[in-house]
mmCIF file of C-alpha atoms in Angstrom:
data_model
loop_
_atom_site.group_PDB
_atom_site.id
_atom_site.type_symbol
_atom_site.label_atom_id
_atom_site.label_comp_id
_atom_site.label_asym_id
_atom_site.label_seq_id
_atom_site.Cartn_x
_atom_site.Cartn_y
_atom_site.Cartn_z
ATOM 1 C CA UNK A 175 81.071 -2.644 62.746
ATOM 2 C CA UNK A 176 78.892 -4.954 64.000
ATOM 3 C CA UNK A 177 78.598 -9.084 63.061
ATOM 4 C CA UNK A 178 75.212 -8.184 60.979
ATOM 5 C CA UNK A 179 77.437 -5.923 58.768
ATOM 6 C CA UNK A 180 75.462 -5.471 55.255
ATOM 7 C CA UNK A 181 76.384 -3.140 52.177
ATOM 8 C CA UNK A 182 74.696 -0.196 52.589
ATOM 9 C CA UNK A 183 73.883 2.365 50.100
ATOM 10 C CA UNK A 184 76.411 4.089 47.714
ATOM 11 C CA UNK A 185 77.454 7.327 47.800
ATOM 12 C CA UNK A 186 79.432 8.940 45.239
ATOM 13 C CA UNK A 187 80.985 12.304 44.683
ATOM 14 C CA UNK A 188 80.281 14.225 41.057
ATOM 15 C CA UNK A 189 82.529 17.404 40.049
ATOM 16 C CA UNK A 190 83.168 16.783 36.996
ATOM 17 C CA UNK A 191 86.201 15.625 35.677
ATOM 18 C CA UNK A 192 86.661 12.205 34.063
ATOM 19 C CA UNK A 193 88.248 10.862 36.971
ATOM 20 C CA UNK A 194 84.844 11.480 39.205
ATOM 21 C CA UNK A 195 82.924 10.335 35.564
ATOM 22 C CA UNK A 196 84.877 6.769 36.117
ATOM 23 C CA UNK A 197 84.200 6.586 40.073
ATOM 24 C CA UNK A 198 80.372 7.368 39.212
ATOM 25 C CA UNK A 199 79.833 4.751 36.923
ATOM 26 C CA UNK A 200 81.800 2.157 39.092
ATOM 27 C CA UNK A 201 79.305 3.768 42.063
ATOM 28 C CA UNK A 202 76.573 3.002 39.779
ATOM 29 C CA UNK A 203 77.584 -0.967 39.049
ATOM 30 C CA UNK A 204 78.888 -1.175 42.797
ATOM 31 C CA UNK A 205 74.699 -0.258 43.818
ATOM 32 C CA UNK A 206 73.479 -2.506 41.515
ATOM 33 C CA UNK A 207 75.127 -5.034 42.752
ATOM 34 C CA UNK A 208 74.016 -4.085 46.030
ATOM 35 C CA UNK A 209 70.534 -3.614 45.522
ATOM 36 C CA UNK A 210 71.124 -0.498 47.098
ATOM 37 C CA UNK A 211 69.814 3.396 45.712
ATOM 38 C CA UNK A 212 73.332 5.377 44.283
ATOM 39 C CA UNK A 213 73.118 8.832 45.911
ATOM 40 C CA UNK A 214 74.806 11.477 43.787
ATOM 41 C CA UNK A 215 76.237 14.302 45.580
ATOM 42 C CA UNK A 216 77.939 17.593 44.545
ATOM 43 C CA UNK A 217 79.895 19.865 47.141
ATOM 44 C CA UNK A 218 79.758 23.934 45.787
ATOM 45 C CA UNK A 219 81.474 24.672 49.190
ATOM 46 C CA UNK A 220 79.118 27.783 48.976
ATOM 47 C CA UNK A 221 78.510 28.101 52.673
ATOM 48 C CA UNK A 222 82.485 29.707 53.071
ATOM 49 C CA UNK A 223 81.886 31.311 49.696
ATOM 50 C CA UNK A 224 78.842 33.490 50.805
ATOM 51 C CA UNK A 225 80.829 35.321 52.921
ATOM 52 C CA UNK A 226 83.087 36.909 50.443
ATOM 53 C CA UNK A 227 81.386 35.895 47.099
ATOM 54 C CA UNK A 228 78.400 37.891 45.459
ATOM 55 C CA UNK A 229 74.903 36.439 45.579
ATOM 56 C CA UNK A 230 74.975 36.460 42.191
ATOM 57 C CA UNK A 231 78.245 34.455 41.424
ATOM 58 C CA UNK A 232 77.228 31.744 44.351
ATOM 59 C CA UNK A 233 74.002 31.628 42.542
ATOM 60 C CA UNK A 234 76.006 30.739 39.312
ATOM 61 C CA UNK A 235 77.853 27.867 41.344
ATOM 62 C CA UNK A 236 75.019 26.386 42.614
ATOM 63 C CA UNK A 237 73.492 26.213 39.015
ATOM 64 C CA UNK A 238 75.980 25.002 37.261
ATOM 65 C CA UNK A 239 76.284 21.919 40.290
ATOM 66 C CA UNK A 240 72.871 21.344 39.428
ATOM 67 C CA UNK A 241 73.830 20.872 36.034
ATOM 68 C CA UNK A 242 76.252 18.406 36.794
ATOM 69 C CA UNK A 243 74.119 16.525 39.086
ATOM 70 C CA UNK A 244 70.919 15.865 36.147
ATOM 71 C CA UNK A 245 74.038 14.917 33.366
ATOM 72 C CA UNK A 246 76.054 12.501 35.752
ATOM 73 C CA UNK A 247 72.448 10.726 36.145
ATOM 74 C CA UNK A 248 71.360 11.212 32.891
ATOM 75 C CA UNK A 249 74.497 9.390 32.343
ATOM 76 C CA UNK A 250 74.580 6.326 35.374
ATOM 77 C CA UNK A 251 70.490 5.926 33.627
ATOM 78 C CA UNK A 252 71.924 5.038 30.621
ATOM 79 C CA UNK A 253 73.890 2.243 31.812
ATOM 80 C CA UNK A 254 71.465 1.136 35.011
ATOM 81 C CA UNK A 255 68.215 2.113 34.059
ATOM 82 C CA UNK A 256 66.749 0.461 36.816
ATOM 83 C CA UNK A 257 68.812 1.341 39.704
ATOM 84 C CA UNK A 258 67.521 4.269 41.807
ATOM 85 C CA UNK A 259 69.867 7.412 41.603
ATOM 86 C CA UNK A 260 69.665 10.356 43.854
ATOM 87 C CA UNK A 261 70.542 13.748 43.764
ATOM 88 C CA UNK A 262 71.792 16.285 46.901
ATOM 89 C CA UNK A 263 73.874 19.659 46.151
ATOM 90 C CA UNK A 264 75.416 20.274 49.134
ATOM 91 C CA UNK A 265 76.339 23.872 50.105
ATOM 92 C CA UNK A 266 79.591 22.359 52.499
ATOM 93 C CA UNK A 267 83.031 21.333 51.095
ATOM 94 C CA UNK A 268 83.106 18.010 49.354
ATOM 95 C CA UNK A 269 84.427 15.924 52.326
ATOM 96 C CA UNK A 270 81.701 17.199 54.936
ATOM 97 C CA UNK A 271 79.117 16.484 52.323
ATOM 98 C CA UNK A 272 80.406 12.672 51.502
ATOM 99 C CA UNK A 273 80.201 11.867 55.725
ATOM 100 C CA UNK A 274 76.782 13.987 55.976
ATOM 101 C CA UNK A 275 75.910 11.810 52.910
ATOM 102 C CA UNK A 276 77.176 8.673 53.915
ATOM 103 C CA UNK A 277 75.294 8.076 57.184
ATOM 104 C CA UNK A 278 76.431 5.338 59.382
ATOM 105 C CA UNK A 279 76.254 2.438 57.122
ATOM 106 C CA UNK A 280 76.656 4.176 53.563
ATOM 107 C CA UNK A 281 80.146 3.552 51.158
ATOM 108 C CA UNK A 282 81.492 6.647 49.961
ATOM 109 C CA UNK A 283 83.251 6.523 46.520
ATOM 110 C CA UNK A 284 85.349 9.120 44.937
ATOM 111 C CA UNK A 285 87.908 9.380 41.510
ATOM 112 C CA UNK A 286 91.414 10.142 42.209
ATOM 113 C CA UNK A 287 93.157 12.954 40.618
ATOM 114 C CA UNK A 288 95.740 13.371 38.621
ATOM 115 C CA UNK A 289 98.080 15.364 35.924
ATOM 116 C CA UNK A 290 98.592 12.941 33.523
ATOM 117 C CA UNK A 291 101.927 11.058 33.156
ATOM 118 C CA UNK A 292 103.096 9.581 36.707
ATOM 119 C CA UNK A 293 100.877 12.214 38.235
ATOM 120 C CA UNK A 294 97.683 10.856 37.446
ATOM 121 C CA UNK A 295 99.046 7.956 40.384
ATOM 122 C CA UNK A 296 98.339 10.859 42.915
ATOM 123 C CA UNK A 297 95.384 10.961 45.274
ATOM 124 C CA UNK A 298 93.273 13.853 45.231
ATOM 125 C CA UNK A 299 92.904 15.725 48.854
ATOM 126 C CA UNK A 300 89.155 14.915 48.868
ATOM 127 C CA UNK A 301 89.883 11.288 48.115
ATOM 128 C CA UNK A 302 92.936 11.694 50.835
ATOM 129 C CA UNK A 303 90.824 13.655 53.318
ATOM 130 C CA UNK A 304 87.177 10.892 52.876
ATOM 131 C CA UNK A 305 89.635 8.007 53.385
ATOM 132 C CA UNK A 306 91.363 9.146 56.371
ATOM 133 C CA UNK A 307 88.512 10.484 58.066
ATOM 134 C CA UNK A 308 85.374 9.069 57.434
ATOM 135 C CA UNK A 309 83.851 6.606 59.678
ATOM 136 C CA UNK A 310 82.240 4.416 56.999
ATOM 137 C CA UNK A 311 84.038 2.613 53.813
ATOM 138 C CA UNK A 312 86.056 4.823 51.784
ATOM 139 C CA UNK A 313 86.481 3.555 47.716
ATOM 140 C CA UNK A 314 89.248 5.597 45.873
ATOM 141 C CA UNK A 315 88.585 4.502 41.953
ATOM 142 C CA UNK A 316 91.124 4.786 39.207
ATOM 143 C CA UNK A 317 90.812 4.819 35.550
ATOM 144 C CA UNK A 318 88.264 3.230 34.191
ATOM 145 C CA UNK A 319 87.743 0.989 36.507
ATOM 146 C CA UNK A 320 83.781 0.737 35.994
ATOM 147 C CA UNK A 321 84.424 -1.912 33.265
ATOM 148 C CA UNK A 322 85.876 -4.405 36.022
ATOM 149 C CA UNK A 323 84.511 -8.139 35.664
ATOM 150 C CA UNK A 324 82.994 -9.325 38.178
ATOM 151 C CA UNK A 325 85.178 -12.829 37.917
ATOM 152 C CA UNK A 326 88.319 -10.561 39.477
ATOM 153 C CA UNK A 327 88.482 -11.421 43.143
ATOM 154 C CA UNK A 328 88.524 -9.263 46.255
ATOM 155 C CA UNK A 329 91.720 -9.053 48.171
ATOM 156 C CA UNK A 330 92.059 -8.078 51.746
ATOM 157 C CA UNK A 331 95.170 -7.011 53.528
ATOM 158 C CA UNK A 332 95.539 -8.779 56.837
ATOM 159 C CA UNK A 333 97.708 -9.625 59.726
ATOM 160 C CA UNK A 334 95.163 -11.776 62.047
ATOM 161 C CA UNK A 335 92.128 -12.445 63.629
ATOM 162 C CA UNK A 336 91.216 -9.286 65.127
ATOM 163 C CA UNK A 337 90.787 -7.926 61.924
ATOM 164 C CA UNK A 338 87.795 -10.127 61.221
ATOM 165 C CA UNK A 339 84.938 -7.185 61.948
ATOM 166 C CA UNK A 340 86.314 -4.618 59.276
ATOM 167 C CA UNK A 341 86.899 -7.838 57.072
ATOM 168 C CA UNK A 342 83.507 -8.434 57.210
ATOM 169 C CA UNK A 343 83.239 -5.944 54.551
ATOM 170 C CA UNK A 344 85.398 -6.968 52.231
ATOM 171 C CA UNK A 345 83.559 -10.594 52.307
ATOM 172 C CA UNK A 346 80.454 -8.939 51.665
ATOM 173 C CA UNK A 347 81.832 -7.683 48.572
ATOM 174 C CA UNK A 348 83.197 -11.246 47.484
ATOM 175 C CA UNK A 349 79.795 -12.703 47.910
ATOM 176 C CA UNK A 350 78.399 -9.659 45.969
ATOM 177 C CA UNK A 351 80.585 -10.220 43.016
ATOM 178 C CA UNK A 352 80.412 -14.024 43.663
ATOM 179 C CA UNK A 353 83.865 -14.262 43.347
ATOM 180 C CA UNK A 354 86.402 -15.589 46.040
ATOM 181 C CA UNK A 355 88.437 -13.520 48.621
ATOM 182 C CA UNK A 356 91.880 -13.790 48.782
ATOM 183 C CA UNK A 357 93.478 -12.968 52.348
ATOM 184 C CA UNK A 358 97.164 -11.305 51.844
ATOM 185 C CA UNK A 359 99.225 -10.943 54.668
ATOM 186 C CA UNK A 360 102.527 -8.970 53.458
ATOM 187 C CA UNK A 361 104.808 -7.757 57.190
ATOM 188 C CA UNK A 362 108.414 -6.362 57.079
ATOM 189 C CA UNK A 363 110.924 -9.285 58.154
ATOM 190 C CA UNK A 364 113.910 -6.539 59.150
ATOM 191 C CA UNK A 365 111.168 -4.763 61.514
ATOM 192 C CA UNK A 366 110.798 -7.325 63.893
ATOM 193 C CA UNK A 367 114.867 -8.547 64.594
ATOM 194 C CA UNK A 368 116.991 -6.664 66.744
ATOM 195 C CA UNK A 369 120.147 -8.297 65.923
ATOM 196 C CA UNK A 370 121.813 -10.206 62.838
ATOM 197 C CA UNK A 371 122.723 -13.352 64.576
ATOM 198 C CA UNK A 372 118.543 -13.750 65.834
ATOM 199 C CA UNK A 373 117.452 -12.613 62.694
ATOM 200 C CA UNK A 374 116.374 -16.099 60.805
ATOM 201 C CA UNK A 375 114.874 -17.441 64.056
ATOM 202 C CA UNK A 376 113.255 -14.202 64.811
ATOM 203 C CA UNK A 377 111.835 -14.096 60.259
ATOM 204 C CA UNK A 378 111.029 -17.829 61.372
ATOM 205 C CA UNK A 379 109.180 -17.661 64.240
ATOM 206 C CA UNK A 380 106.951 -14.158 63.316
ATOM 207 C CA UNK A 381 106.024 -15.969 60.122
ATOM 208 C CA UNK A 382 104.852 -18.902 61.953
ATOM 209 C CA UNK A 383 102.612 -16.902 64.184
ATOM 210 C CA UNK A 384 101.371 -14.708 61.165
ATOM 211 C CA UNK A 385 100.459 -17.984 59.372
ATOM 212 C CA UNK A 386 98.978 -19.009 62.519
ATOM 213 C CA UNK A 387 96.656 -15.851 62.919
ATOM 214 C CA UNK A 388 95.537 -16.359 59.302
ATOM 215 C CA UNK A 389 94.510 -19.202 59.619
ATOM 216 C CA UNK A 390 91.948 -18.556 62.876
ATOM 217 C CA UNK A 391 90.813 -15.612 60.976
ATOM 218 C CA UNK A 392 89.785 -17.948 57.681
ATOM 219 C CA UNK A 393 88.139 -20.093 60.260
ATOM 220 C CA UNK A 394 85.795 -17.358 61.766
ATOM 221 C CA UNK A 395 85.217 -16.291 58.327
ATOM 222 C CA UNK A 396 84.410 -19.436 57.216
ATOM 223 C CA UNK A 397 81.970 -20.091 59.976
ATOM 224 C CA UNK A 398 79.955 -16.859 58.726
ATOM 225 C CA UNK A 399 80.380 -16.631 55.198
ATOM 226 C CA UNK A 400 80.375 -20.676 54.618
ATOM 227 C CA UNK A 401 79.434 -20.231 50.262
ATOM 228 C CA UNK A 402 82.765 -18.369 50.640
ATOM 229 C CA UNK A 403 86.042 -19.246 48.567
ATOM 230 C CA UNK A 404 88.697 -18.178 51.024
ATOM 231 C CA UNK A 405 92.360 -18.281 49.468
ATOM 232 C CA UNK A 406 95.251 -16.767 51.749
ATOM 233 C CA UNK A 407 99.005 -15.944 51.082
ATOM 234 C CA UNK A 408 101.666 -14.778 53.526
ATOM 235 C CA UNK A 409 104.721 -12.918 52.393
ATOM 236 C CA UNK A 410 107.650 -10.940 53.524
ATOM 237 C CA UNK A 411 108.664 -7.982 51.996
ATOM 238 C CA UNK A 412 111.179 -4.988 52.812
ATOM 239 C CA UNK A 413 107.920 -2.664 51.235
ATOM 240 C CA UNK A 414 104.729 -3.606 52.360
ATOM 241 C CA UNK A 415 102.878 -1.152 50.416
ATOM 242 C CA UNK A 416 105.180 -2.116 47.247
ATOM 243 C CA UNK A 417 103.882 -5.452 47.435
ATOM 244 C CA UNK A 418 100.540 -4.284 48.046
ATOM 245 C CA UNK A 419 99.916 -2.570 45.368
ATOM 246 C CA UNK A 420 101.883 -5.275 42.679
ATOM 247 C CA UNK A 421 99.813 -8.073 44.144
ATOM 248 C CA UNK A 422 96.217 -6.361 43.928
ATOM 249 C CA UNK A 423 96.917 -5.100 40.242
ATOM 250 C CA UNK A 424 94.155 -6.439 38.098
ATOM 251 C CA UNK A 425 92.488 -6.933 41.050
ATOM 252 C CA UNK A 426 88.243 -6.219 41.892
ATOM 253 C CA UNK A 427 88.916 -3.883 44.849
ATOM 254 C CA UNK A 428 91.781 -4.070 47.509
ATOM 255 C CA UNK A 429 90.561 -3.877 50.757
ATOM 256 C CA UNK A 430 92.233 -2.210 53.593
ATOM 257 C CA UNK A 431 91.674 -1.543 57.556
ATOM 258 C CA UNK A 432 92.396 1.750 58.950
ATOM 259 C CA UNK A 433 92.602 2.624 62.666
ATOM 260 C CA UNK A 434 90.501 5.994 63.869
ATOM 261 C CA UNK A 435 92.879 7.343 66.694
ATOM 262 C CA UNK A 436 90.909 7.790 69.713
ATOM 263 C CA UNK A 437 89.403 11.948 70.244
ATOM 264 C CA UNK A 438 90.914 12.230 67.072
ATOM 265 C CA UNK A 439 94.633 12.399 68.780
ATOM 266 C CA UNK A 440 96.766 10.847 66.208
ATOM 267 C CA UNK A 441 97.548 9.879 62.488
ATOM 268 C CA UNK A 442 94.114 9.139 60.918
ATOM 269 C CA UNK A 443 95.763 7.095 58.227
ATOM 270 C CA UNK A 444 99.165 4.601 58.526
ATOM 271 C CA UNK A 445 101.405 4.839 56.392
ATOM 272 C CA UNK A 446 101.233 1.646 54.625
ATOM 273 C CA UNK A 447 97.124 3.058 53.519
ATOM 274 C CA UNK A 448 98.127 6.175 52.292
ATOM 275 C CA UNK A 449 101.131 4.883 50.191
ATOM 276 C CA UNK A 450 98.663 2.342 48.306
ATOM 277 C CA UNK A 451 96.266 4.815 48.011
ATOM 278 C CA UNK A 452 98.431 7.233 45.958
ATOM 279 C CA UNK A 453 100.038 4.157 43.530
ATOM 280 C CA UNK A 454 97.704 1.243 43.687
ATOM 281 C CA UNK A 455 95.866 0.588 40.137
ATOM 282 C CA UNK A 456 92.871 -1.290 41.446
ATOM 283 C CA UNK A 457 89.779 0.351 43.549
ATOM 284 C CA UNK A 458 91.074 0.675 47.186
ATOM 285 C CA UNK A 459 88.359 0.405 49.949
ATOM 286 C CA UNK A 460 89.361 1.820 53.460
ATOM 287 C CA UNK A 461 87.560 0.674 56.476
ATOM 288 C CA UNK A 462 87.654 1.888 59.503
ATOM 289 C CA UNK A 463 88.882 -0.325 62.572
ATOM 290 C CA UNK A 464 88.196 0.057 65.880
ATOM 291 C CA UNK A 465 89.610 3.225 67.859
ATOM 292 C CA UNK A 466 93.082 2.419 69.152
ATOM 293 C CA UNK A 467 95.576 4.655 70.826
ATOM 294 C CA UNK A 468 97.500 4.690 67.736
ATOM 295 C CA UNK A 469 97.410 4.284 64.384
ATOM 296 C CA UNK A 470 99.088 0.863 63.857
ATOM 297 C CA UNK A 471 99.913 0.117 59.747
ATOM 298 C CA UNK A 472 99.009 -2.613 57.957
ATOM 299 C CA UNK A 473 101.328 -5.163 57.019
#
């Protein structure tokens, strides 16, 4: 991502339960706030169906996608009547559609899915598979999370100043909802002793750099984004993604990096990502980082 990073246009996935209804309509407010079109797209995954499938039952697929397409707009109209909404049924399975979709500066958004009960917590495998492979920003939206005020800040999960072009994004998304950003920095004090009697030096002295880092990183954002309310907190936690997901409860959108593994050789998504993905009760926004020989977590 480059220094001129802007919000693009919004790209949301429609099949049909209310979990996709809720990520829509969120979709829907997230263009408008945007000034940006809200491109609808539907996935029959048709293309590995024709090869087994009748013409007549892919025919039936395709229909009834269309049909889902005009009443998710019908519905987004009736709430932004003056944003522009687009429409694409896409013959490929729902991730390929989302990237095709998505371009190289577009936000995909998708609904999680769920069973009810401590199930509905679980991530969906398109939700799973768009955030750990696409190479644009990745929203996972739970509930109805559509109805969130624009007052609720944006909170970014950080460790230093060479996160500062994926974080980009998530200022852009402050200064959208002209609310502040709050910079969390949550690392695992047992991970970085290597023996009891070094340990409080060791907590000590990697909390003193991480403060450190922080602080460069508010001044480079501060220096770009100068209308910006910048708030920052550094804690230690034995569960990273625990505290993750507690601290960005009520929360706008939670904003996360993820590495892209260089030729694709690698885990697309840390650990620390895909835990808050599946639990976290606020939007979650993954953006890629640069390409790195490994996927290095958060936190």
């Amino acid at each position: 991502m480059s220094n001129t990073i802007t919000l693009g246009p919004v790209v949301a996935g429609v099949e049909g339960s209310a979990q996709a209804r809720a990520a829509v309509l969120w979709a829907a407010a997230e263009a408008d706030r945007r000034g940006r079109p809200l491109h609808l797209v539907h996935a029959t995954g048709t293309e590995k169906r024709a090869l087994y499938a009748s013409a007549d039952t892919v025919e039936k697929v395709r229909e009834a996608g269309r049909d889902l397409l005009t009443g998710t707009a019908e519905l987004v109209a009736e709430r932004f009547p003056d944003l522009k909404v687009t429409k694409e049924l896409s013959p490929s399975g729902a991730v390929s559609a989302l990237r095709e979709a998505a371009g190289t500066d577009g936000t995909i958004v998708v609904g999680s899915r769920g069973l009810g009960g401590f199930g509905s917590l679980l991530l969906g495998s398109v939700g799973l598979g768009a955030a750990a492979h696409a190479t644009v920003p990745v929203v996972v939206v739970r509930g109805e999370q559509h109805e969130a005020a624009d007052s609720r800040r944006v909170i970014a999960a950080v460790r230093g100043q060479d996160d500062l072009p994926w974080v980009r994004y998530a200022a852009q998304e402050a200064v959208a909802r002209r609310t502040e950003l709050r910079l969390l920095s949550v690392w695992a004090p047992l991970a970085h002793v290597g023996t009891e009697l070094t340990l409080l030096d060791d907590i000590d002295g990697v909390a003193r750099e991480r403060v450190h880092e922080i602080g460069l990183l508010v001044d480079a954002l501060a220096g770009e984004f100068p209308d910006l309310v910048v708030t920052t907190e550094v804690e230690g936690s034995r569960s990273v993604p625990g505290l993750l997901v507690e601290a960005a409860d009520g929360a706008a959108l939670l904003v996360l990096g993820a590495h892209r593994p260089r030729l694709g050789i690698g885990r697309p998504l840390g650990h620390v990502a895909h835990a808050v993905l599946h639990h976290a009760r606020c939007p979650v926004a993954i953006v890629p980082r640069e390409p790195h020989g490994e996927d290095a977590p958060q936190g």
